[in-house]
mmCIF file of N, CA, C and O in Angstrom:
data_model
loop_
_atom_site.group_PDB
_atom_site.id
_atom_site.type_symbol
_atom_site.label_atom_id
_atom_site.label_comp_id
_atom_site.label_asym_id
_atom_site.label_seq_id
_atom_site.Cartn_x
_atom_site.Cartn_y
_atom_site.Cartn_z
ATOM 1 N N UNK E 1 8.521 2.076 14.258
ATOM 2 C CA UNK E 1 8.285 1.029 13.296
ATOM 3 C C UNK E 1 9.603 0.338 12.988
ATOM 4 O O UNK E 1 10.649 0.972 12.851
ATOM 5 N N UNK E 2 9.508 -1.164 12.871
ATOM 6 C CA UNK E 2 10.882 -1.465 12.366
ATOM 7 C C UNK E 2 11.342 -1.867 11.269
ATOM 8 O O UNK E 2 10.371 -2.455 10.793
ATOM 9 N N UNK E 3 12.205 -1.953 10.505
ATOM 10 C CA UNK E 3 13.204 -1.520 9.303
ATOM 11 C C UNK E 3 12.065 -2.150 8.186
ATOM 12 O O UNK E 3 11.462 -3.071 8.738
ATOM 13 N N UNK E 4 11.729 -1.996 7.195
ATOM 14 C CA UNK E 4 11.133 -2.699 6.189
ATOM 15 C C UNK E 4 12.379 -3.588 5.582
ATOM 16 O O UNK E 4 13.543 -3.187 5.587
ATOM 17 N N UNK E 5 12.026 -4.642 5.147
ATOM 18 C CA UNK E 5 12.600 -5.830 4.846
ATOM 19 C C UNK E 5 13.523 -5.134 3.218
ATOM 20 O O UNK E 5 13.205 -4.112 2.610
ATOM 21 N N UNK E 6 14.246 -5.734 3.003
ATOM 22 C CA UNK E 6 15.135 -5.408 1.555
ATOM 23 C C UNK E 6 14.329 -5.590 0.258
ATOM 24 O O UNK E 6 14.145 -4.904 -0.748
ATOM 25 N N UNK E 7 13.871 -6.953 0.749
ATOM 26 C CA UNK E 7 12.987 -7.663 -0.576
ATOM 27 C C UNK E 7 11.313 -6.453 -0.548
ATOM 28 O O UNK E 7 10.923 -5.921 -1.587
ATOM 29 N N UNK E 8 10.873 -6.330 0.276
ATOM 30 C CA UNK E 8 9.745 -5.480 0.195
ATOM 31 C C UNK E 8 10.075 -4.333 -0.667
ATOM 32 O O UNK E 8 9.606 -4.181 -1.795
ATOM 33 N N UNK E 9 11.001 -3.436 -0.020
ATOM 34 C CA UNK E 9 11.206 -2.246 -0.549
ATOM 35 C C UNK E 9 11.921 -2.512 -1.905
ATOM 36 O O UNK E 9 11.673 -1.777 -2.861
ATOM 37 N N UNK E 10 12.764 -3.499 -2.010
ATOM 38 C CA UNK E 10 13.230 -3.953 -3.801
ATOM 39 C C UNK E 10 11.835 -3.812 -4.583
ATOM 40 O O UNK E 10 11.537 -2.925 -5.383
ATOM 41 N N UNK E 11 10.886 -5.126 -4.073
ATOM 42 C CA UNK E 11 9.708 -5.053 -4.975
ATOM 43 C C UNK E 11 9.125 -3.480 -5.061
ATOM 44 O O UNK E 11 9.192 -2.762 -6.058
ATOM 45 N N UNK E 12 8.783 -3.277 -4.312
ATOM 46 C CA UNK E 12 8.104 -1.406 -4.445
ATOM 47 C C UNK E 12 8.766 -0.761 -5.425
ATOM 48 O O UNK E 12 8.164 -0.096 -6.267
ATOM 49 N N UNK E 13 10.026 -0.889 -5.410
ATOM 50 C CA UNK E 13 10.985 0.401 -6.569
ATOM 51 C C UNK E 13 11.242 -0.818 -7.545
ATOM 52 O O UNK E 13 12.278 -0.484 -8.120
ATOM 53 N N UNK E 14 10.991 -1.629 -7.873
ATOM 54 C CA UNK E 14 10.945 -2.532 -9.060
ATOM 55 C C UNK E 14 9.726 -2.366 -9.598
ATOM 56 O O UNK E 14 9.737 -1.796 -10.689
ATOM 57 N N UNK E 15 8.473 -2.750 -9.092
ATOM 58 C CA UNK E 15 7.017 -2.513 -9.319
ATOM 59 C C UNK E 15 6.843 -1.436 -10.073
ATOM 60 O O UNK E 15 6.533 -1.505 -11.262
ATOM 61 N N UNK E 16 7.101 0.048 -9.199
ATOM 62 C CA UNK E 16 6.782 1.136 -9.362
ATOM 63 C C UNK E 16 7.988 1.572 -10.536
ATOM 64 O O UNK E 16 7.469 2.177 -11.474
ATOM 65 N N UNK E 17 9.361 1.406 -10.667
ATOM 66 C CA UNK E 17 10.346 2.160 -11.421
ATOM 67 C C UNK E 17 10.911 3.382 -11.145
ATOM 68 O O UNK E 17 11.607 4.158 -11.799
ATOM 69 N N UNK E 18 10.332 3.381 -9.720
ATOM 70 C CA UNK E 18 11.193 4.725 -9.155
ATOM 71 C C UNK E 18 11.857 4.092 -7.926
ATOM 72 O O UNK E 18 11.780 2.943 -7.491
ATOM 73 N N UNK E 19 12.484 5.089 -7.521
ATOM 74 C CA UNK E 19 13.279 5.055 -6.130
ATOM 75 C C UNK E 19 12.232 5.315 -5.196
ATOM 76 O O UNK E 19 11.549 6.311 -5.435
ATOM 77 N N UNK E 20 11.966 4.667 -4.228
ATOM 78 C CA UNK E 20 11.020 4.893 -3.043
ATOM 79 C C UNK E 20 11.538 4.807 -1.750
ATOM 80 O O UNK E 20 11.496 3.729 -1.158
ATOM 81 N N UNK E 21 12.100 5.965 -1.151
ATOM 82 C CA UNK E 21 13.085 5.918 -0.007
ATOM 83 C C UNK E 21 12.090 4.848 1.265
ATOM 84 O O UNK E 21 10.914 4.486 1.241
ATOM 85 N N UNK E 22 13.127 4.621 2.208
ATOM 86 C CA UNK E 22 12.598 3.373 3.086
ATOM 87 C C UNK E 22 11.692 4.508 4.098
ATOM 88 O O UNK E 22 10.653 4.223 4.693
ATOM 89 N N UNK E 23 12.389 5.855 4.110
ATOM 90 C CA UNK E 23 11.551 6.357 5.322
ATOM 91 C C UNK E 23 10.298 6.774 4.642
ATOM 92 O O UNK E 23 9.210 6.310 4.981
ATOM 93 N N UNK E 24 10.416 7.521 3.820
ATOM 94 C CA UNK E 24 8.763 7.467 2.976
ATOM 95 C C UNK E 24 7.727 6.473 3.105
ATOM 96 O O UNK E 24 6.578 6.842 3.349
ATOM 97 N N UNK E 25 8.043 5.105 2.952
ATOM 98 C CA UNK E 25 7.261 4.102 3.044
ATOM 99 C C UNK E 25 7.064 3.595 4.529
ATOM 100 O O UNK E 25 5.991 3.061 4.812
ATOM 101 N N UNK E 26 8.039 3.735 5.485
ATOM 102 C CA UNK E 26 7.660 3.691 6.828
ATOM 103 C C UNK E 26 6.976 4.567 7.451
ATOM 104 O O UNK E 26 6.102 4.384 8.297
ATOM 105 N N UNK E 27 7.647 6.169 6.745
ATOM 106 C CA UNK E 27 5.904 6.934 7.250
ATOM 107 C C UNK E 27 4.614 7.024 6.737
ATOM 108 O O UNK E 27 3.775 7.309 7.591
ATOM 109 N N UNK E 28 4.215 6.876 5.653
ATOM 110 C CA UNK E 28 3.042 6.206 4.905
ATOM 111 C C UNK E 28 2.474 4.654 5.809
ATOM 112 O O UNK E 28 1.303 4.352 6.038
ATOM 113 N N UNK E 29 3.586 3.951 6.150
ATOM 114 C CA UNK E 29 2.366 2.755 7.145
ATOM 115 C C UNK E 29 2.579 3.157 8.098
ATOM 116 O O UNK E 29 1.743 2.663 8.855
ATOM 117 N N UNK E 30 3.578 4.170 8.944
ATOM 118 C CA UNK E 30 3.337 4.345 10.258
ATOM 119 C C UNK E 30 2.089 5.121 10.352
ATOM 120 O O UNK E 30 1.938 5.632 11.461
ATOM 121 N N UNK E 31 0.980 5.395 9.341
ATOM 122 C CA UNK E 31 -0.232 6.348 9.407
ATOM 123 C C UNK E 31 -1.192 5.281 9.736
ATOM 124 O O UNK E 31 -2.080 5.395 10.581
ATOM 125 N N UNK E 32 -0.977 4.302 9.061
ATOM 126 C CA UNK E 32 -2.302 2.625 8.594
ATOM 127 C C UNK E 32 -2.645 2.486 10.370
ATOM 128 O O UNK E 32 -2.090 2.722 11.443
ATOM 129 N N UNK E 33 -3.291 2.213 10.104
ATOM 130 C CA UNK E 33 -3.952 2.099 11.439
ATOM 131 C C UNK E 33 -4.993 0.554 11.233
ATOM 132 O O UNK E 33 -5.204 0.331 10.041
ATOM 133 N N UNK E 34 -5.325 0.016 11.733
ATOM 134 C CA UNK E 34 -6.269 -1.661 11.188
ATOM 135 C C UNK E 34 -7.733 -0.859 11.243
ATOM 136 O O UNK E 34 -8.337 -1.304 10.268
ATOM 137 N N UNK E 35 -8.449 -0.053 11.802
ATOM 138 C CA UNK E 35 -9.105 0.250 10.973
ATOM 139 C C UNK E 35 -9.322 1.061 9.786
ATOM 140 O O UNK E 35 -10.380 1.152 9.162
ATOM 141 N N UNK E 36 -8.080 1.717 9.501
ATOM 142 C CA UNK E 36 -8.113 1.849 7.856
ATOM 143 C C UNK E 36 -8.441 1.107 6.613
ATOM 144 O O UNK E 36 -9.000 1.469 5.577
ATOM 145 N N UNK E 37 -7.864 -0.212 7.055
ATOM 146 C CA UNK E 37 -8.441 -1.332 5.871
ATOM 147 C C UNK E 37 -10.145 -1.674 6.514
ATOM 148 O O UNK E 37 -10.794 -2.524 5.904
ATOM 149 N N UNK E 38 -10.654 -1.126 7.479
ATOM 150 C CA UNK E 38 -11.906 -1.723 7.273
ATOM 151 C C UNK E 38 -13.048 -0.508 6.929
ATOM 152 O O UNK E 38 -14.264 -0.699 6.902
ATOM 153 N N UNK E 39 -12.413 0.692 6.693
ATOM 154 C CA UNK E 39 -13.506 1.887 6.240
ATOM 155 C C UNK E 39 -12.778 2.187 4.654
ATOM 156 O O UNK E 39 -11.617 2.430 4.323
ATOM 157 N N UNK E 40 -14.065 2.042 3.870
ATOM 158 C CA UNK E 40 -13.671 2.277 2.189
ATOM 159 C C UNK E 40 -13.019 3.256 1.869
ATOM 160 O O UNK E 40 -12.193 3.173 0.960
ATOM 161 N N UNK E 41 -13.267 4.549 2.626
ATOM 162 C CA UNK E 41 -13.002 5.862 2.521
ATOM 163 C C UNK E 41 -11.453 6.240 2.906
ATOM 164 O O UNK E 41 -10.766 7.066 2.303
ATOM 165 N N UNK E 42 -11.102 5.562 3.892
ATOM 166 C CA UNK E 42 -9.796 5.329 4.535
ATOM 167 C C UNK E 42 -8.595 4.909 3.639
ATOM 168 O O UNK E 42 -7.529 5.481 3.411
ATOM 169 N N UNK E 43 -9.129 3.671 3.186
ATOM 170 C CA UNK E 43 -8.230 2.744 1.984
ATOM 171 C C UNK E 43 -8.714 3.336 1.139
ATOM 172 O O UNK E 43 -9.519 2.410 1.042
ATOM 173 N N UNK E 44 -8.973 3.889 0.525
ATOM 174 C CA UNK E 44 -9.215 4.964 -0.778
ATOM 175 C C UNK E 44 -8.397 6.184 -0.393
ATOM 176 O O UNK E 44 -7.861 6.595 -1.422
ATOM 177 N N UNK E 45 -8.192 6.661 0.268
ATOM 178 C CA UNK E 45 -7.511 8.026 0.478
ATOM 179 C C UNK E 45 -5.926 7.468 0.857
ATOM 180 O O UNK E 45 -5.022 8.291 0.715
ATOM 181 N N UNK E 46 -5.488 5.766 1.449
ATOM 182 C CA UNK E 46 -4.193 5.651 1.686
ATOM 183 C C UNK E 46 -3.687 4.980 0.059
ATOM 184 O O UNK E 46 -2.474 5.009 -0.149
ATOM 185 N N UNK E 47 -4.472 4.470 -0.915
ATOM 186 C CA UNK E 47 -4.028 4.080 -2.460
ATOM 187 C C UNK E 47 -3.544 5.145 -2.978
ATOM 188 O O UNK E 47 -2.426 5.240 -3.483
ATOM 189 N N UNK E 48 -4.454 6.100 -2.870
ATOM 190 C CA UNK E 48 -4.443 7.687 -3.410
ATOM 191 C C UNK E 48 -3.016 8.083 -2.857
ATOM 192 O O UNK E 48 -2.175 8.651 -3.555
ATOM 193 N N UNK E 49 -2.864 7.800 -1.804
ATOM 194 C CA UNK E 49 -1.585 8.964 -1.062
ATOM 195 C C UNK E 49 -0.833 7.341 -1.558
ATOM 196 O O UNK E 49 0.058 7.770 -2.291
ATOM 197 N N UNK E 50 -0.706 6.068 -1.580
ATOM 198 C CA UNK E 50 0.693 5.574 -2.833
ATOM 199 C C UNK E 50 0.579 5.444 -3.241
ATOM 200 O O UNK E 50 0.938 4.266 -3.224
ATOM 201 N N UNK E 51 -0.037 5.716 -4.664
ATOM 202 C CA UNK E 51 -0.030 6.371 -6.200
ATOM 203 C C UNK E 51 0.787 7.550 -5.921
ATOM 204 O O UNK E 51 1.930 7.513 -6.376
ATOM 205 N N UNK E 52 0.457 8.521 -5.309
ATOM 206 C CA UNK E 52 1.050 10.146 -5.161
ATOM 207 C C UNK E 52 2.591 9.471 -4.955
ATOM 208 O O UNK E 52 3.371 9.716 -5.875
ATOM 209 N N UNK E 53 3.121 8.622 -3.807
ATOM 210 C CA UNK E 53 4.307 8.828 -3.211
ATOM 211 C C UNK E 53 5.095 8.190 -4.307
ATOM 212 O O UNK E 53 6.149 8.717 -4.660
ATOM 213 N N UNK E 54 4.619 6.982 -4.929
ATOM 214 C CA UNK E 54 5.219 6.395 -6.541
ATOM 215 C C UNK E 54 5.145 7.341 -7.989
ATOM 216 O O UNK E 54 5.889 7.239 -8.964
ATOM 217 N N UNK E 55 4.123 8.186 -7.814
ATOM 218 C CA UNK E 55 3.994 8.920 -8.759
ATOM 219 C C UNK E 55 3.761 7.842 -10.233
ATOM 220 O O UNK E 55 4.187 7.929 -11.385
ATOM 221 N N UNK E 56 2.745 6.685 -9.423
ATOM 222 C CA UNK E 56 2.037 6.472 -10.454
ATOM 223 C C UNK E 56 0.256 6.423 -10.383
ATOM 224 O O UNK E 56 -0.431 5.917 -9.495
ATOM 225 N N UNK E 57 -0.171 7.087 -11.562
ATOM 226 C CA UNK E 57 -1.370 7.250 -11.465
ATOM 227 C C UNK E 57 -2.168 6.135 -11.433
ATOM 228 O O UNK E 57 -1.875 5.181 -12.155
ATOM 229 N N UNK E 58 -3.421 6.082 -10.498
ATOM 230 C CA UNK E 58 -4.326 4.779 -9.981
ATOM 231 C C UNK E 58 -5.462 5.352 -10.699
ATOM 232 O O UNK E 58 -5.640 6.569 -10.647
ATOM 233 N N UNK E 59 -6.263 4.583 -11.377
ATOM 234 C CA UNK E 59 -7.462 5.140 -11.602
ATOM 235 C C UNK E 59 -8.439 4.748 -11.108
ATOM 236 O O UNK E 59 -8.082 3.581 -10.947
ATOM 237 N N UNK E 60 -9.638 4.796 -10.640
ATOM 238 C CA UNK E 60 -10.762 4.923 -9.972
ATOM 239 C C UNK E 60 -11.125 3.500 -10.129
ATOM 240 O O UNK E 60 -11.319 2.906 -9.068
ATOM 241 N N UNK E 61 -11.291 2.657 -11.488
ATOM 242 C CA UNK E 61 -11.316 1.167 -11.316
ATOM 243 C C UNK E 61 -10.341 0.037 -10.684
ATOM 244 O O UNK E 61 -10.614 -1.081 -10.246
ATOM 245 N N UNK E 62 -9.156 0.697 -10.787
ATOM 246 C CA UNK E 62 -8.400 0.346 -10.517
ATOM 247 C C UNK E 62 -8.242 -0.237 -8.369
ATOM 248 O O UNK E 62 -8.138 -1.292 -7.743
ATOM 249 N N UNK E 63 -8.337 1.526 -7.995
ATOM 250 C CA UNK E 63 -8.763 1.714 -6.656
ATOM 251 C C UNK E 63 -10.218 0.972 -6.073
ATOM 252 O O UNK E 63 -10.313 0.848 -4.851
ATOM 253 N N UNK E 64 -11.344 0.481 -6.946
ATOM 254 C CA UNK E 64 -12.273 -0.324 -6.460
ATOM 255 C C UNK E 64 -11.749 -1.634 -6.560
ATOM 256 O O UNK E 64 -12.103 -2.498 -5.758
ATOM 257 N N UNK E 65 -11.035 -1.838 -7.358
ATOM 258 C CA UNK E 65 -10.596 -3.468 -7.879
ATOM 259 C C UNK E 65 -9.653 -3.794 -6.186
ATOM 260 O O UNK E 65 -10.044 -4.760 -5.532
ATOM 261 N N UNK E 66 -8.967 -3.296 -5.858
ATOM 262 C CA UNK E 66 -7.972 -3.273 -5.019
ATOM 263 C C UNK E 66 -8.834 -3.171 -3.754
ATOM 264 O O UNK E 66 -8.731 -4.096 -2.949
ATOM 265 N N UNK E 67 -9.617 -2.226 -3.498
ATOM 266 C CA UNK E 67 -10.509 -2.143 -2.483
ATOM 267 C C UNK E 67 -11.330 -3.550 -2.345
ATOM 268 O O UNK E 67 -11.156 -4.212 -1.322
ATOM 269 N N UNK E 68 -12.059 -3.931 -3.172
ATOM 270 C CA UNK E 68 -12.624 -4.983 -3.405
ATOM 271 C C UNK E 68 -11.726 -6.674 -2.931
ATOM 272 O O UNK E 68 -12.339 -7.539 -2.306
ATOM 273 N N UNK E 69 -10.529 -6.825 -3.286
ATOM 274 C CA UNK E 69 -9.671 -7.623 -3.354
ATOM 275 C C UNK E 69 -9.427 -7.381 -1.685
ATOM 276 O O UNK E 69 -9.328 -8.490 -1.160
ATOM 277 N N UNK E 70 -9.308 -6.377 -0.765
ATOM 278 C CA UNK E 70 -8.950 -6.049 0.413
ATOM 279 C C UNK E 70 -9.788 -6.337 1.634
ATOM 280 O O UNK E 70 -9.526 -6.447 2.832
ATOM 281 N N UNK E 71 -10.814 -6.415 0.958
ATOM 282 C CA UNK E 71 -12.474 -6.926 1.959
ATOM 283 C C UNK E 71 -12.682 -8.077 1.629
ATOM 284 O O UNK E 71 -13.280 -8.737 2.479
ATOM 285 N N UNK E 72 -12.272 -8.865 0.206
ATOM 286 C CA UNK E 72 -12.533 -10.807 -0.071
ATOM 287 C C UNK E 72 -11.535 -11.142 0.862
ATOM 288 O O UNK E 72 -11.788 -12.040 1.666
ATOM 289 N N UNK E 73 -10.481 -10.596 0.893
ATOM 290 C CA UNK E 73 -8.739 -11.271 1.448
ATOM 291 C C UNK E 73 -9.363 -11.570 2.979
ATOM 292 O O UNK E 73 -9.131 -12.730 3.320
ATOM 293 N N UNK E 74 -10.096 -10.795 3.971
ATOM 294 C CA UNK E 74 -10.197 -10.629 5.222
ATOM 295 C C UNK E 74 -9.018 -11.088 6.022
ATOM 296 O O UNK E 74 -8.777 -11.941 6.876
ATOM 297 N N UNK E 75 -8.355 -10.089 5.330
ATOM 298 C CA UNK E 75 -6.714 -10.239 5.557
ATOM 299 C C UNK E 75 -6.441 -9.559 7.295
ATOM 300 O O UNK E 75 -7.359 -8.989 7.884
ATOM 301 N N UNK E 76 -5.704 -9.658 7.629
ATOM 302 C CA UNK E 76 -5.533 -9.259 8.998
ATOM 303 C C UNK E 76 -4.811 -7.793 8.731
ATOM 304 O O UNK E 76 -3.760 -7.674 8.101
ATOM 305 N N UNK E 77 -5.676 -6.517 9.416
ATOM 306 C CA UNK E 77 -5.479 -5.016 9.139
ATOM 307 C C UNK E 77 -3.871 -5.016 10.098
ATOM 308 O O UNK E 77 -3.372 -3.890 10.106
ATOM 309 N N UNK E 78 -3.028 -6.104 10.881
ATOM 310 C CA UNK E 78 -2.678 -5.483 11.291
ATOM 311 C C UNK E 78 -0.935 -5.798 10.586
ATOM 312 O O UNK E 78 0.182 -5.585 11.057
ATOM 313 N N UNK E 79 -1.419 -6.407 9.230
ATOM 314 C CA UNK E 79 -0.316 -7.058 8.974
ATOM 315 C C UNK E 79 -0.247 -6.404 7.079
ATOM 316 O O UNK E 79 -0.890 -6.680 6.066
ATOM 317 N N UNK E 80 0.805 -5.529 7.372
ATOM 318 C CA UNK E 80 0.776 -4.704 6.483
ATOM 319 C C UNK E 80 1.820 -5.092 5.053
ATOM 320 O O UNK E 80 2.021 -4.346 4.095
ATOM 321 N N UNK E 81 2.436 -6.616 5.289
ATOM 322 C CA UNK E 81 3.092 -7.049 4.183
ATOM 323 C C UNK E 81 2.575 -7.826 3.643
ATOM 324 O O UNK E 81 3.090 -8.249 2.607
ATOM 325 N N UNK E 82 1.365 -8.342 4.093
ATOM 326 C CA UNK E 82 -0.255 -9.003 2.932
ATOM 327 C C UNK E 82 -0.313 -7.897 2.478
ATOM 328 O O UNK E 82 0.416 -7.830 1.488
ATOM 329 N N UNK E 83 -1.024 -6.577 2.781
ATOM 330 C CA UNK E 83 -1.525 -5.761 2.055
ATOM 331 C C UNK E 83 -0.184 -5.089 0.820
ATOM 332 O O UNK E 83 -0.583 -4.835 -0.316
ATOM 333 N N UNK E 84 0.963 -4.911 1.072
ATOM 334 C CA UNK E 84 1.966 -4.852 0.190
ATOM 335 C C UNK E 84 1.856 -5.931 -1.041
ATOM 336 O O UNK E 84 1.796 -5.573 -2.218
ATOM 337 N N UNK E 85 1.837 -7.367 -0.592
ATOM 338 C CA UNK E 85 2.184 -8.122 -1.632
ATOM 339 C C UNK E 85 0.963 -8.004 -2.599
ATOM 340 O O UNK E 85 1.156 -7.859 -3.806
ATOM 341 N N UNK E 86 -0.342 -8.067 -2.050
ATOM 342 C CA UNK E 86 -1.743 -7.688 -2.395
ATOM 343 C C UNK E 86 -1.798 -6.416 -3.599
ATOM 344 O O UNK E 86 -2.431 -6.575 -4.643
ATOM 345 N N UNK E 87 -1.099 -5.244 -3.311
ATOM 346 C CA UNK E 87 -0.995 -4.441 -4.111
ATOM 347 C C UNK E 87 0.152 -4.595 -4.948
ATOM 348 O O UNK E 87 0.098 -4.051 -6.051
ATOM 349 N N UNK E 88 1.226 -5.259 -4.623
ATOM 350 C CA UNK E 88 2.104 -5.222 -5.567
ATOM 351 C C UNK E 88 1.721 -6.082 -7.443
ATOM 352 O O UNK E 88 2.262 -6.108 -8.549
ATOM 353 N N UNK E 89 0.381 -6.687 -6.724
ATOM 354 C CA UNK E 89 0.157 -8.241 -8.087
ATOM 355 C C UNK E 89 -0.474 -7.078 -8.866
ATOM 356 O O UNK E 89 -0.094 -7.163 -10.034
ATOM 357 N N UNK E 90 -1.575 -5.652 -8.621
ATOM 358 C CA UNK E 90 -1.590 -4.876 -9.642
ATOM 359 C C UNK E 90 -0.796 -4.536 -10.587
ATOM 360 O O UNK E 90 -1.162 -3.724 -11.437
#
């Protein structure tokens, strides 16, 4: 995978208020796969695992709201800094 951008990973540890190392977040999308964003169950279990890696808690409306927002976008699964900026507006 190659380097995540400065400004991405700024926003993430600005967003979140923690430190979020770059390799953490490159192995968390080196998992995403494009059909992950198109099975509910998939993108529900990768929110879940970054909530865990930010150590901030998502709650269940929260995770449909986002899910929901991810299937209107018919954003392209293979382009994973829509889905960043997408979650960052939570």
């Amino acid at each position: 995978m190659s380097k995540i951008s400065k400004d991405a990973l700024n926003a993430i540890n600005k967003k979140t208020g923690k430190h979020i190392s770059e390799n953490s977040v490159k192995k968390l999308a080196g998992s995403v796969k494009p059909s992950t964003l198109q099975s509910e169950a998939e993108l529900r279990k990768l929110i879940k695992q970054v909530s865990a890696m930010a150590k901030v808690p998502v709650t269940e409306s929260t995770i449909s709201e986002i899910i929901g927002a991810v299937k209107k976008s018919g954003m392209n699964p293979n382009n994973m800094e829509a889905l960043m900026k997408l979650m960052l507006k939570k």
